[in-house]
XYZ file of C-alpha atoms in Angstrom:
688
model
C 72.902 -38.802 10.824
C 73.107 -34.711 12.134
C 71.077 -33.731 15.087
C 69.442 -31.385 12.458
C 68.543 -34.486 10.389
C 67.158 -36.283 13.402
C 65.106 -33.541 14.504
C 63.223 -32.823 11.575
C 63.234 -36.706 10.900
C 60.195 -36.390 14.557
C 58.982 -33.399 13.649
C 57.621 -35.867 10.384
C 56.942 -38.650 12.364
C 54.909 -36.983 14.416
C 52.845 -34.594 11.153
C 52.387 -38.105 9.527
C 51.162 -39.587 12.825
C 48.712 -36.814 14.003
C 47.455 -36.593 10.133
C 46.671 -41.147 9.765
C 45.030 -39.767 13.500
C 42.809 -37.422 11.827
C 42.572 -39.241 8.746
C 41.192 -42.653 10.884
C 38.828 -39.825 12.834
C 37.768 -38.560 9.456
C 36.981 -42.429 8.348
C 34.618 -43.081 11.611
C 32.356 -40.242 10.949
C 32.330 -40.596 7.357
C 31.168 -44.500 7.891
C 29.011 -42.941 10.356
C 27.285 -40.549 8.233
C 26.703 -43.290 5.748
C 24.828 -45.109 8.508
C 22.689 -41.884 9.714
C 22.061 -41.141 5.526
C 20.598 -44.963 5.230
C 18.790 -46.027 8.572
C 17.008 -42.744 7.505
C 15.574 -43.152 3.861
C 14.732 -46.989 5.453
C 12.757 -45.160 7.720
C 11.604 -42.824 5.237
C 10.464 -46.309 3.172
C 8.835 -48.140 5.216
C 6.954 -45.394 7.267
C 6.055 -43.744 3.716
C 2.312 -44.304 4.781
C 1.852 -43.336 8.095
C 4.016 -39.744 7.716
C 2.263 -36.573 6.842
C 3.733 -34.031 4.726
C 5.472 -31.478 6.597
C 6.628 -34.839 8.477
C 8.257 -36.287 4.726
C 9.809 -32.488 3.567
C 11.310 -32.795 7.548
C 13.051 -36.064 7.307
C 13.893 -35.358 3.765
C 15.873 -31.965 4.492
C 17.683 -33.980 7.276
C 18.661 -36.704 4.720
C 19.961 -33.367 2.172
C 21.725 -32.012 5.648
C 23.164 -35.153 6.213
C 24.983 -35.652 2.858
C 26.253 -32.587 2.269
C 27.888 -33.198 5.475
C 29.208 -36.262 4.424
C 30.757 -34.423 1.396
C 32.236 -31.815 3.359
C 33.862 -35.544 5.150
C 34.827 -36.918 1.713
C 37.231 -33.533 0.453
C 38.740 -33.477 3.560
C 39.693 -36.853 3.531
C 41.233 -35.997 -0.022
C 43.355 -33.625 0.972
C 44.057 -35.115 3.784
C 45.432 -37.910 1.417
C 47.182 -35.018 -0.463
C 49.114 -34.075 1.990
C 50.092 -37.479 3.706
C 52.110 -38.209 0.642
C 54.125 -34.309 0.645
C 52.854 -33.067 4.161
C 54.654 -29.443 3.391
C 58.103 -28.155 1.971
C 59.207 -25.228 4.346
C 59.757 -24.420 7.411
C 61.093 -20.568 9.416
C 61.061 -19.756 12.536
C 59.072 -15.579 13.341
C 59.800 -14.264 16.558
C 57.327 -10.921 17.037
C 58.649 -7.888 18.767
C 55.498 -9.159 21.486
C 57.130 -12.814 21.825
C 59.965 -13.272 23.690
C 61.060 -16.813 21.784
C 60.496 -17.721 18.465
C 57.938 -19.316 16.720
C 57.974 -22.333 14.113
C 55.777 -21.858 11.077
C 55.405 -25.197 8.385
C 54.185 -24.616 4.997
C 52.646 -26.884 2.912
C 50.490 -26.413 -0.880
C 48.060 -27.550 1.545
C 46.577 -26.450 5.208
C 46.266 -28.421 8.038
C 44.051 -28.190 11.156
C 44.772 -30.868 13.382
C 41.133 -31.660 14.725
C 42.196 -33.502 17.585
C 44.974 -30.954 19.140
C 42.825 -28.192 18.002
C 45.697 -26.082 16.177
C 47.291 -25.515 12.470
C 50.139 -28.389 11.437
C 50.664 -26.597 8.517
C 49.845 -23.699 7.119
C 48.613 -23.677 3.183
C 51.581 -21.051 0.664
C 48.454 -19.038 0.380
C 48.930 -17.813 4.004
C 49.469 -14.293 4.941
C 52.071 -15.531 7.427
C 53.679 -18.250 3.993
C 53.981 -14.764 2.747
C 57.599 -14.517 5.214
C 58.935 -17.834 3.402
C 58.872 -16.056 0.112
C 59.605 -12.384 0.729
C 62.422 -12.443 3.275
C 65.787 -13.453 4.397
C 66.857 -14.054 7.589
C 66.290 -10.844 9.814
C 63.727 -8.171 9.798
C 60.530 -8.717 8.653
C 56.715 -8.220 8.401
C 53.600 -9.364 7.005
C 49.659 -8.538 6.939
C 47.030 -10.246 8.965
C 43.690 -10.044 9.536
C 44.373 -8.380 12.688
C 46.631 -5.501 11.102
C 50.516 -5.797 10.015
C 52.902 -8.278 12.256
C 56.376 -7.297 12.495
C 59.018 -9.216 14.413
C 62.047 -10.977 12.823
C 62.965 -14.797 11.139
C 65.851 -16.370 12.468
C 65.643 -19.267 10.093
C 64.479 -20.739 6.575
C 64.878 -24.527 5.912
C 63.148 -26.152 2.813
C 62.233 -29.441 1.472
C 61.712 -32.295 -1.000
C 59.327 -34.620 1.342
C 58.409 -38.237 -0.528
C 56.507 -40.185 1.869
C 57.613 -40.466 5.195
C 60.744 -39.792 3.715
C 62.936 -35.895 3.557
C 64.914 -36.479 0.363
C 66.728 -33.375 0.280
C 67.737 -30.996 3.303
C 68.564 -27.337 2.726
C 69.285 -24.341 5.584
C 69.147 -20.355 3.972
C 69.605 -17.401 4.739
C 68.359 -15.696 2.017
C 64.965 -15.911 -0.353
C 63.847 -19.536 -1.665
C 67.422 -20.042 -1.940
C 69.151 -21.701 -5.356
C 70.185 -25.109 -4.874
C 66.733 -26.105 -5.058
C 65.385 -24.434 -7.589
C 68.367 -25.667 -9.357
C 67.851 -29.205 -7.979
C 63.981 -28.861 -9.776
C 64.262 -27.227 -12.900
C 67.676 -30.342 -13.269
C 64.837 -32.931 -12.840
C 63.200 -34.627 -16.146
C 59.929 -32.618 -16.829
C 56.540 -34.524 -16.102
C 53.211 -34.888 -17.675
C 51.532 -30.900 -17.780
C 53.105 -27.687 -16.426
C 54.033 -28.890 -12.487
C 52.896 -26.662 -8.804
C 55.857 -24.677 -8.267
C 54.679 -22.867 -4.826
C 57.845 -24.676 -3.015
C 60.472 -22.506 -5.622
C 58.615 -19.091 -5.711
C 61.080 -16.218 -5.906
C 59.909 -12.903 -4.584
C 59.473 -11.150 -7.300
C 56.772 -14.167 -8.832
C 55.328 -13.766 -4.937
C 54.684 -9.896 -5.348
C 52.132 -10.446 -8.640
C 50.807 -13.844 -6.935
C 49.662 -11.885 -4.249
C 48.665 -8.868 -5.832
C 45.202 -8.713 -5.110
C 44.466 -5.023 -5.954
C 44.986 -4.433 -10.200
C 42.193 -4.993 -11.450
C 44.363 -5.916 -14.794
C 47.212 -6.814 -14.901
C 50.008 -7.627 -17.569
C 52.404 -10.000 -17.861
C 55.216 -9.019 -19.820
C 57.213 -12.245 -19.283
C 60.597 -14.730 -21.419
C 60.609 -17.658 -22.066
C 60.759 -20.018 -19.488
C 59.727 -17.449 -16.772
C 56.783 -19.552 -16.233
C 54.111 -16.624 -15.983
C 51.691 -18.916 -17.045
C 52.232 -20.923 -13.876
C 52.265 -17.343 -12.178
C 49.253 -16.719 -13.541
C 47.213 -19.809 -12.445
C 48.572 -19.938 -8.842
C 47.267 -16.005 -9.117
C 44.391 -17.593 -9.607
C 44.574 -19.754 -6.551
C 45.552 -17.511 -4.166
C 42.724 -15.510 -5.734
C 40.427 -18.064 -4.837
C 42.155 -18.554 -1.690
C 42.032 -14.808 -0.188
C 38.527 -13.650 -1.932
C 36.778 -17.571 -1.095
C 33.305 -15.931 0.074
C 32.664 -14.095 -3.233
C 35.154 -15.662 -5.971
C 35.069 -19.367 -7.372
C 36.407 -21.245 -10.061
C 33.122 -20.635 -11.739
C 33.530 -17.203 -12.358
C 36.814 -17.437 -14.069
C 37.375 -17.637 -17.924
C 40.535 -18.835 -19.516
C 41.449 -18.034 -23.064
C 43.885 -19.874 -24.040
C 45.692 -20.486 -27.654
C 44.091 -24.069 -28.158
C 43.011 -27.545 -26.486
C 46.427 -29.027 -25.723
C 48.026 -26.300 -24.390
C 44.355 -26.531 -22.281
C 45.515 -29.495 -21.400
C 48.748 -29.029 -20.157
C 47.668 -26.726 -17.853
C 44.302 -28.795 -16.565
C 46.838 -30.027 -13.910
C 47.568 -26.804 -11.916
C 44.850 -26.072 -10.235
C 43.872 -29.707 -8.743
C 47.107 -29.926 -7.220
C 46.788 -26.460 -5.789
C 43.721 -27.680 -3.728
C 41.212 -25.958 -6.469
C 38.869 -26.772 -8.307
C 39.332 -26.298 -12.454
C 38.656 -23.316 -14.310
C 36.553 -23.016 -18.133
C 38.477 -22.723 -20.922
C 37.992 -20.974 -24.462
C 39.860 -20.461 -27.303
C 39.046 -16.364 -29.214
C 36.961 -18.574 -32.233
C 34.763 -19.857 -29.403
C 34.436 -16.433 -28.053
C 33.941 -15.208 -32.007
C 32.119 -18.458 -32.901
C 29.674 -17.265 -29.221
C 29.278 -13.476 -30.574
C 28.467 -13.714 -34.167
C 26.409 -16.828 -33.347
C 26.617 -19.194 -35.543
C 26.193 -17.439 -39.103
C 29.547 -16.558 -40.200
C 31.967 -19.193 -41.364
C 35.796 -18.014 -41.009
C 39.222 -19.761 -40.980
C 41.095 -19.584 -37.332
C 44.501 -18.204 -36.244
C 45.869 -21.375 -36.619
C 44.865 -21.729 -40.046
C 45.260 -17.624 -40.945
C 49.052 -18.293 -39.955
C 50.240 -21.194 -41.937
C 48.695 -20.089 -44.876
C 51.594 -17.207 -44.322
C 53.940 -19.995 -43.580
C 52.843 -22.135 -46.285
C 53.094 -18.989 -49.228
C 54.492 -15.721 -49.707
C 51.126 -13.465 -50.183
C 52.539 -9.500 -49.845
C 48.221 -8.577 -49.984
C 47.195 -10.850 -47.159
C 50.229 -9.880 -45.131
C 49.710 -6.482 -45.701
C 46.259 -6.400 -45.110
C 46.832 -8.230 -41.460
C 49.696 -5.462 -41.303
C 46.494 -3.335 -41.429
C 44.018 -4.755 -39.132
C 46.380 -5.395 -36.016
C 47.190 -1.685 -36.162
C 45.383 0.717 -33.113
C 44.861 2.764 -35.769
C 42.625 0.863 -37.541
C 40.570 0.175 -34.450
C 40.288 4.622 -34.417
C 39.037 4.150 -38.132
C 36.873 1.414 -36.763
C 35.233 3.887 -34.592
C 34.467 6.817 -36.598
C 32.987 4.524 -38.726
C 30.670 3.009 -36.542
C 29.544 7.201 -35.905
C 28.978 7.687 -39.430
C 27.130 4.880 -39.848
C 25.048 5.392 -36.981
C 23.986 9.061 -37.671
C 22.499 7.427 -41.203
C 21.387 4.601 -40.440
C 17.841 6.242 -38.702
C 16.354 8.670 -41.558
C 13.087 9.740 -39.707
C 10.331 10.871 -41.826
C 7.180 12.546 -41.773
C 3.993 10.090 -40.601
C 0.558 10.785 -40.435
C -1.918 8.814 -38.569
C -5.597 9.111 -39.179
C -4.502 13.127 -39.804
C -2.314 13.864 -37.347
C 0.757 14.499 -37.559
C 3.916 12.630 -36.200
C 7.105 14.763 -37.618
C 10.274 13.066 -38.587
C 12.482 15.012 -35.977
C 10.507 13.194 -32.855
C 11.176 9.955 -34.549
C 15.439 10.744 -34.985
C 15.723 11.676 -31.226
C 13.336 8.904 -29.782
C 15.817 6.859 -31.702
C 19.102 8.981 -30.101
C 17.500 8.047 -26.452
C 17.612 4.521 -26.745
C 20.636 3.010 -25.614
C 23.330 1.295 -28.213
C 23.719 -1.896 -26.412
C 20.169 -2.631 -27.557
C 19.597 -4.885 -30.285
C 18.471 -2.686 -33.630
C 14.753 -4.416 -34.006
C 14.518 -3.798 -29.646
C 15.818 0.030 -30.935
C 13.196 0.249 -33.531
C 10.216 -1.224 -31.313
C 10.531 0.902 -28.708
C 10.761 4.547 -31.187
C 7.384 2.993 -32.509
C 6.077 2.335 -28.698
C 7.700 5.668 -27.467
C 5.423 7.310 -30.424
C 2.433 5.448 -30.044
C 2.786 7.246 -26.257
C 3.906 10.576 -27.559
C 0.735 10.761 -29.980
C -1.360 9.628 -27.011
C -0.378 12.619 -24.806
C 0.304 14.950 -27.693
C -3.412 15.266 -29.566
C -5.601 13.037 -26.627
C -5.816 10.147 -29.232
C -5.512 6.666 -28.234
C -4.117 4.436 -31.655
C -5.981 2.316 -33.368
C -4.988 -0.950 -34.401
C -4.515 0.311 -37.854
C -3.010 3.442 -37.269
C -0.540 1.149 -34.670
C 0.181 -1.178 -37.852
C 0.734 1.544 -39.445
C 3.661 2.802 -37.427
C 5.639 0.228 -37.154
C 5.875 -0.361 -40.621
C 6.685 3.145 -41.071
C 9.250 2.500 -38.381
C 11.114 0.034 -39.652
C 11.379 1.015 -42.760
C 13.623 4.558 -42.026
C 15.986 1.954 -40.675
C 18.822 2.661 -43.723
C 21.317 -0.376 -42.971
C 22.751 -3.138 -45.327
C 23.598 -6.335 -43.346
C 26.615 -6.382 -41.348
C 28.424 -8.578 -43.600
C 28.273 -5.772 -46.021
C 28.041 -2.831 -43.865
C 31.890 -3.907 -42.876
C 32.898 -4.408 -46.305
C 31.937 -1.147 -47.338
C 34.004 -0.009 -44.084
C 36.991 -0.654 -47.159
C 35.182 1.352 -49.669
C 34.643 4.150 -46.756
C 38.679 3.799 -46.614
C 39.505 4.087 -49.850
C 40.847 1.295 -49.810
C 38.976 -1.510 -50.483
C 40.743 -3.999 -51.554
C 41.784 -4.591 -47.873
C 38.758 -7.013 -47.974
C 39.336 -10.627 -49.131
C 37.941 -13.639 -47.823
C 39.021 -16.587 -47.285
C 39.337 -20.350 -48.900
C 35.399 -21.856 -49.941
C 34.225 -17.415 -48.625
C 35.167 -18.118 -45.271
C 35.876 -14.100 -43.509
C 39.377 -14.222 -42.745
C 40.815 -14.404 -39.443
C 41.809 -10.543 -39.316
C 38.436 -9.249 -39.936
C 36.911 -11.737 -37.147
C 36.297 -9.210 -34.726
C 36.827 -5.773 -36.487
C 33.066 -7.367 -37.610
C 32.617 -8.474 -33.853
C 33.090 -4.713 -32.789
C 31.293 -3.025 -35.397
C 28.207 -5.606 -34.702
C 28.720 -4.529 -30.669
C 28.623 -0.593 -31.439
C 25.873 -1.174 -34.408
C 23.459 -3.685 -32.688
C 24.678 -4.300 -29.494
C 25.574 -7.928 -27.786
C 24.265 -9.140 -24.287
C 27.379 -10.534 -22.807
C 26.982 -14.150 -22.544
C 30.008 -13.999 -19.729
C 28.952 -11.667 -17.309
C 29.119 -14.050 -14.336
C 32.491 -13.499 -15.011
C 34.440 -11.903 -12.064
C 38.445 -12.472 -13.623
C 39.537 -13.237 -16.713
C 43.401 -14.825 -17.654
C 44.713 -13.991 -21.385
C 47.829 -16.614 -22.150
C 49.837 -15.233 -25.298
C 48.768 -11.564 -24.859
C 50.595 -10.360 -27.679
C 48.816 -12.705 -30.383
C 45.557 -10.066 -29.839
C 45.529 -7.261 -31.877
C 44.094 -3.490 -30.539
C 40.519 -4.113 -31.463
C 40.100 -8.025 -30.197
C 41.369 -6.002 -26.877
C 38.596 -3.276 -27.655
C 35.757 -6.631 -27.900
C 37.049 -8.165 -25.059
C 36.490 -4.407 -22.406
C 33.656 -5.009 -23.496
C 32.097 -8.168 -23.358
C 34.099 -8.387 -19.868
C 33.964 -6.138 -17.111
C 36.163 -7.429 -14.460
C 39.322 -7.568 -13.240
C 42.167 -9.510 -15.790
C 45.284 -10.850 -15.614
C 46.811 -10.673 -19.082
C 50.430 -12.276 -19.821
C 52.497 -13.197 -22.822
C 55.698 -12.269 -24.454
C 56.002 -9.731 -27.527
C 59.474 -11.978 -28.772
C 57.880 -14.941 -29.136
C 54.712 -13.937 -31.897
C 54.019 -16.588 -34.121
C 52.088 -13.826 -36.179
C 54.390 -10.064 -36.296
C 52.008 -8.703 -38.765
C 48.632 -9.696 -36.027
C 50.689 -8.912 -33.287
C 50.461 -6.247 -29.612
C 53.063 -4.961 -28.187
C 52.649 -4.596 -24.253
C 53.260 -1.510 -25.099
C 49.779 -1.511 -27.175
C 48.128 -3.562 -24.962
C 48.711 -0.918 -22.027
C 47.086 1.796 -24.317
C 44.400 -0.323 -25.416
C 42.950 -0.922 -21.371
C 44.127 2.187 -19.636
C 43.416 0.559 -16.222
C 46.175 -1.592 -16.865
C 49.110 -1.869 -14.879
C 52.656 -4.462 -16.491
C 55.431 -6.364 -14.850
C 58.147 -7.769 -15.911
C 59.658 -10.932 -15.826
C 63.355 -11.363 -17.773
C 64.418 -14.428 -15.648
C 64.025 -17.712 -17.980
C 63.955 -20.705 -15.561
C 63.698 -23.008 -17.776
C 65.974 -23.583 -20.368
C 69.649 -24.365 -19.540
C 72.465 -21.830 -19.423
C 73.649 -22.830 -22.875
C 70.183 -23.790 -24.541
C 69.148 -19.969 -23.695
C 72.233 -18.243 -24.775
C 71.953 -20.206 -27.963
C 68.418 -19.093 -28.240
C 69.355 -15.251 -27.847
C 71.339 -15.358 -30.752
C 68.264 -16.241 -32.732
C 66.501 -12.841 -30.847
C 68.132 -11.380 -29.144
C 66.494 -9.416 -26.090
C 68.956 -7.737 -23.812
C 66.562 -7.731 -20.610
C 66.483 -11.863 -20.136
C 68.347 -13.381 -17.811
C 69.370 -16.952 -17.547
C 69.415 -18.635 -14.112
C 72.786 -20.406 -14.748
C 72.214 -24.536 -15.066
C 74.951 -26.042 -16.800
C 74.017 -28.625 -19.497
C 75.144 -29.698 -23.122
C 75.904 -27.163 -25.312
C 72.756 -26.869 -28.583
C 73.887 -29.259 -31.443
C 73.614 -27.761 -34.752
C 73.972 -31.932 -36.771
C 74.502 -30.989 -40.697
C 73.636 -34.227 -42.990
C 73.747 -34.544 -46.464
C 71.085 -35.633 -47.664
C 66.869 -35.583 -46.065
C 67.954 -39.256 -45.589
C 70.735 -38.557 -43.896
C 69.310 -35.901 -41.427
C 65.939 -38.453 -41.001
C 68.190 -41.231 -40.001
C 70.040 -38.332 -37.213
C 66.847 -37.870 -35.934
C 65.905 -41.581 -35.537
C 68.945 -41.704 -33.788
C 68.562 -39.138 -31.139
C 64.680 -40.634 -30.487
C 67.064 -43.653 -29.852
C 69.081 -42.006 -27.200
C 66.028 -40.652 -25.913
C 64.624 -43.399 -25.464
C 66.807 -44.999 -23.619
C 67.775 -41.535 -21.720
C 66.150 -40.986 -17.996
C 64.247 -37.848 -19.784
C 60.326 -37.950 -20.605
C 59.555 -36.451 -22.862
C 60.888 -35.465 -27.109
C 59.712 -32.304 -28.652
C 60.184 -32.932 -32.914
C 59.110 -28.989 -33.614
C 58.905 -28.032 -37.460
C 57.920 -25.011 -39.038
C 55.141 -26.140 -40.315
C 52.621 -28.013 -39.045
C 52.467 -29.856 -43.147
C 56.037 -30.747 -42.555
C 55.008 -31.916 -38.805
C 52.399 -34.222 -40.454
C 55.300 -34.834 -43.091
C 57.965 -36.463 -40.719
C 55.497 -38.027 -38.861
C 54.576 -40.133 -41.543
C 58.382 -40.571 -41.873
C 58.847 -41.335 -38.933
C 56.351 -43.614 -37.822
C 57.964 -46.865 -40.296
C 60.467 -47.201 -37.449
C 59.439 -45.647 -34.302
C 54.820 -46.324 -33.837
C 55.049 -44.306 -30.535
C 55.786 -40.931 -32.219
C 52.477 -38.765 -32.013
C 51.610 -35.274 -34.139
C 49.884 -33.024 -32.468
C 47.476 -30.925 -34.282
C 44.707 -28.069 -33.825
C 42.255 -31.436 -32.625
C 44.383 -32.362 -30.005
C 42.723 -32.599 -27.481
C 45.785 -34.357 -24.290
C 49.557 -33.601 -23.891
C 51.304 -36.911 -23.074
C 55.412 -37.160 -22.552
C 56.659 -39.570 -25.504
C 58.025 -38.689 -28.778
C 55.399 -35.197 -29.765
C 55.730 -33.829 -33.656
C 54.520 -30.503 -33.801
C 54.407 -27.367 -35.109
C 56.283 -24.176 -33.814
C 52.555 -22.572 -33.621
C 51.018 -25.419 -31.412
C 54.786 -25.843 -29.119
C 54.139 -22.058 -27.519
C 53.185 -23.073 -23.610
C 54.489 -25.927 -23.905
C 58.683 -27.126 -23.073
C 59.587 -31.076 -23.447
C 63.297 -32.653 -22.018
C 64.998 -32.494 -25.194
C 63.921 -30.859 -28.822
C 65.047 -31.480 -32.030
C 64.800 -29.012 -34.863
C 64.669 -30.641 -38.227
C 65.728 -28.339 -41.533
C 67.132 -25.610 -39.261
C 68.474 -24.521 -43.705
C 68.605 -20.578 -44.926
C 65.417 -21.300 -47.403
C 63.382 -22.869 -44.426
C 64.189 -20.394 -42.439
C 64.501 -16.903 -43.097
C 61.707 -14.233 -42.713
C 61.097 -12.047 -39.570
C 58.261 -14.083 -38.521
C 60.515 -17.472 -39.304
C 63.318 -16.399 -36.803
C 60.593 -15.994 -34.091
C 58.873 -19.615 -34.798
C 62.769 -20.304 -34.752
C 63.648 -18.881 -31.475
C 59.802 -20.767 -29.828
C 60.686 -24.424 -31.024
C 64.183 -23.829 -29.799
C 63.061 -22.526 -26.023
C 60.965 -25.153 -25.300
C 64.135 -27.297 -24.219
C 64.791 -28.030 -20.462
C 67.979 -30.007 -20.905
C 69.359 -30.789 -24.558
C 68.264 -29.181 -28.191
C 69.784 -30.609 -31.618
C 69.245 -28.682 -35.058
C 69.187 -30.989 -37.975
C 69.473 -29.625 -41.373
C 70.605 -30.251 -45.293
C 71.441 -27.890 -47.157
C 72.800 -23.902 -46.349
C 72.088 -23.378 -42.500
C 69.809 -20.438 -41.453
C 71.487 -16.976 -41.066
C 69.434 -16.816 -37.560
C 72.063 -19.697 -35.766
C 75.209 -17.973 -36.891
C 77.434 -16.866 -33.520
C 77.372 -13.411 -32.638
C 79.708 -10.905 -31.170
C-alpha cells in the first residue's frame, strides 16, 4: 500500500472516530433531554393542584423547550449517521496568498463540525470554499466567502468513493472533477430512483447550481445532460444559501406525472433537505377552475393523437400553441372588457345618477378583482357619490334599486360561452371542439383560465411560493407560460429539451419561452452523460442534434432484431428479459409508442413473467425490475436496459413518432434493443 493510501486510510479512521464520539455524546444528551422531559411532566401532574396558573404555564414552556432541543439532537443524530456511511468524496489543499502553508479541505454531502474539538472536519458541498473543488484545476484560484473574495493556489485535488470504513476508490487529479471517477459512476447499474451527483458535478453544472442571482433561469439540456438533477441540486443549494428566508415549503415543482415525482423524490432528502411539494399542470388547472369544468388531460390528448389520425385536431392544437394565439386572446379579452359593462342612467327618488359615472367607477376597479366584487364596489361608490352630490342618504329601497341596476349593467355570458365566442370573433369557430363526454380539450384549458384571469381575476393560491421549478418546459404553450407568469411572482427554474417534445403540435421552443418570460436568462447543456457512446450515436440517427456532445463511455452496440411474426417478436423480448434477470443490471424498461400497446404487451409477457409491471398515469411508485410504459410516461426516467418493440415503418412514421422514438431510445444507459416484424422505421436508418 503506497504512502498516499496509508495517509488517507489513517485520516478516514480519525474522522470515523470523531463521528463515533460525537454520536455517543449526542446520544447521551438525548437521553438527558428525555429524562428531563419525563421528570417535568411527572412534576406537572403530581403538583397540579398546588401550582398556580403562572407556574403551570412556565413548566409547560420549559417542557416545550426541552422537546425542541431534543428534536434538534434527533436531527443531528440522523445527519451524523448519514455522514458515517460515506463521510466525504473529495479533498483539496489551498494555500491562501496570506498563508505560508496550504490548508486541507475535505468535501462531503453533509457538513460535519466536531463539537469536541471545535473545528470543521468536512465541509458541505454547497459551502463557498467547496466551489474550488468543482471550478478549478491545480493552480491559482479564488472563491467568494462571507468576508469577501479569497485568493490562493490549489495544490492538490483528490477524489474518493467511501463505503463505511473502506476507501473503495481514490484518484488524484490535476484538472476538474476527473473523467475516471465520472466514468466509473456512469458505468454502474441504476438505483431505484434518481441519484444525487455531488461527487461528479461538472464545472458548467456547478455554475448553474450556484447561480443565486438569476430570477428566471431556463435550462435547455439534451437527453441525459442531468438537467432535472441539476435543478434539484440548485434547489438544495438555494435552501442552504438562503436558509434564513427560504424553506422547502416555499418551493413548488411542476412535474409531468406521479411516477416521475416518485422517481426524483429521494434526491433532496439525500442532500439533507426536506422534500418539496409537486403538482402537475392538471392539478393547477383543477385548482384555478375550482372543479367547475371537466377536461381531458395532456396524457389523454397526446394518446388520442397517437391512436387516431385527426388532421382537424392537429390543426387546432397547433394554432393554440403559437405566440400569435396568445396575442389574439389578449386582444379579445380587451374587447370583452370594453363591452362587458354598459352604464345606464338610474333615477333614485327623483335624483339622476348618470350612466358615465357607473362606467368610470367600473374602470377604476382593479381587474384582478372578481367581477361580482367589482360590481359591489361600483354600487357602494355610487351611493357615496350621490350622498356627496345631493346631500342625500339613500333609503333601503334606493340601495336595493341601485344594486339591482348595477348588476343589470353587466353584459356577458358564462366563462365557457365567452371563450367559445372568441373563436367566432376570430372567424374560425371550427377551432373549438369538445373532447369525449363533453369535456374541454386540454388545449383549451389554459386559454380558458387565461380569459378568466383577465376578466374575473384570480387570487393566486400559490402566493407563498418563493421558487417555482417547471420541468419538461417544451410541453407547455405560450398561453400556459402567461398563466404561470401571473400566478407565480417569484424566482423560477425552467428546464427541458426542445428535442424531446412528445407532442410537437402543442410545444414551445426555448426562444418562445424566453419571449413569454422577458426577464428569463437561458443556459444550454449539450453534454449527455446517461447513455453509452454507442446508444447516444444511435439516437442521433433518429433526431440529429449537431450541438450534442457525448461522453465517450463505450458499451454494446444497440441491436435491431427482426422477427418473422408477432409471436416471434414476443419470444425475442422474453429472451432479453431472461438475460436481464441474470445480469448485474437492476432496471429494464420496455417502451412502447402508445399506452394501449404497453397494456397489451404486459398481458402477453405476464403469462411467463409475472414480475412485469405496467406504468400508467395512476402509478405512484417507480421501482427496479421490468417496467413497461409508453414513451410519454418514460420521459425523465432512465433504465439500465431498454427494449423498444414494434420499431416498424407503420408504427413510427410521423414527426411526433420520431420524437417518441428518440425519447424511448435515450432512456437507455447501458443496453438498447429494438424489435420489429415488418419493415423497420426509416428513422433508424444509418446516416453519413
